[in-house]
């Protein structure tokens, strides 16, 4: 039976505090801990099955796999497909590739922060929208672009953003 370091403070809403999710986490670790590259495999599985990897989960993985906490944190931070908080129902990405950056992504981000009240990497309090930065999505001729869920919207302008975000703000 896996144990936790006694002095770890874990928020009540962390997946580790939910018996079902905790057993899923333990299963993923048990199934993969002997594999080469176990840290990456386990983190991938956790992201896919739990939806995010909280800081206590990262600490727990490090403890169970007996790898330095800094290595686990480093991997989670380096790869943008890992998230440390639950994603919203919808995702709005802002392309930071060169063409989009030059074309006005910083201004779009400022406007989006005003509209949504969050920073990139955060999710609105109602759990509806996660705002993210992404790399070039291959639509440079339409720069600047945002990606609303899977839908690329080009030649975006700050004054067009409220309309572009409205459908995902309203979809329950
Ligand atoms: S730089 Fe944004 S789509 Fe290429």
PDB file of N, CA and C and ligand atoms in Angstrom, residues 95 97-100 136-140 145, ligand 1:
ATOM      1  N   UNK A  95      -1.807  32.148 -30.506  1.00  0.00           N
ATOM      2  CA  UNK A  95      -0.569  31.747 -31.160  1.00  0.00           C
ATOM      3  C   UNK A  95       0.534  32.784 -30.909  1.00  0.00           C
ATOM      4  N   UNK A  97       3.604  32.233 -32.284  1.00  0.00           N
ATOM      5  CA  UNK A  97       4.592  32.112 -33.351  1.00  0.00           C
ATOM      6  C   UNK A  97       4.937  33.502 -33.874  1.00  0.00           C
ATOM      7  N   UNK A  98       6.020  33.597 -34.607  1.00  0.00           N
ATOM      8  CA  UNK A  98       6.524  34.923 -35.000  1.00  0.00           C
ATOM      9  C   UNK A  98       5.485  35.749 -35.753  1.00  0.00           C
ATOM     10  N   UNK A  99       4.863  35.156 -36.782  1.00  0.00           N
ATOM     11  CA  UNK A  99       3.924  35.925 -37.602  1.00  0.00           C
ATOM     12  C   UNK A  99       2.768  36.458 -36.758  1.00  0.00           C
ATOM     13  N   UNK A 100       2.250  35.632 -35.884  1.00  0.00           N
ATOM     14  CA  UNK A 100       1.122  36.056 -35.052  1.00  0.00           C
ATOM     15  C   UNK A 100       1.570  37.064 -34.001  1.00  0.00           C
ATOM     16  N   UNK A 136       3.233  28.159 -33.273  1.00  0.00           N
ATOM     17  CA  UNK A 136       2.662  28.283 -34.614  1.00  0.00           C
ATOM     18  C   UNK A 136       1.754  27.096 -34.938  1.00  0.00           C
ATOM     19  N   UNK A 137       0.551  27.389 -35.404  1.00  0.00           N
ATOM     20  CA  UNK A 137      -0.381  26.321 -35.745  1.00  0.00           C
ATOM     21  C   UNK A 137      -0.466  26.140 -37.263  1.00  0.00           C
ATOM     22  N   UNK A 138       0.444  26.778 -37.999  1.00  0.00           N
ATOM     23  CA  UNK A 138       0.521  26.566 -39.448  1.00  0.00           C
ATOM     24  C   UNK A 138      -0.449  27.407 -40.252  1.00  0.00           C
ATOM     25  N   UNK A 139      -0.987  28.447 -39.650  1.00  0.00           N
ATOM     26  CA  UNK A 139      -1.920  29.311 -40.383  1.00  0.00           C
ATOM     27  C   UNK A 139      -1.382  30.735 -40.417  1.00  0.00           C
ATOM     28  N   UNK A 140      -0.058  30.841 -40.625  1.00  0.00           N
ATOM     29  CA  UNK A 140       0.618  32.151 -40.518  1.00  0.00           C
ATOM     30  C   UNK A 140       0.043  33.188 -41.466  1.00  0.00           C
ATOM     31  N   UNK A 145      -3.693  34.529 -35.207  1.00  0.00           N
ATOM     32  CA  UNK A 145      -4.788  33.566 -35.055  1.00  0.00           C
ATOM     33  C   UNK A 145      -4.988  33.183 -33.591  1.00  0.00           C
TER      34      UNK A 145
HETATM   35  S1  LIG B   1       2.772  32.056 -36.346  1.00  0.00           S
HETATM   36 FE1  LIG B   1       0.700  31.835 -35.746  1.00  0.00          FE
HETATM   37  S2  LIG B   1      -0.015  30.406 -37.175  1.00  0.00           S
HETATM   38 FE2  LIG B   1       2.068  30.553 -37.671  1.00  0.00          FE
END
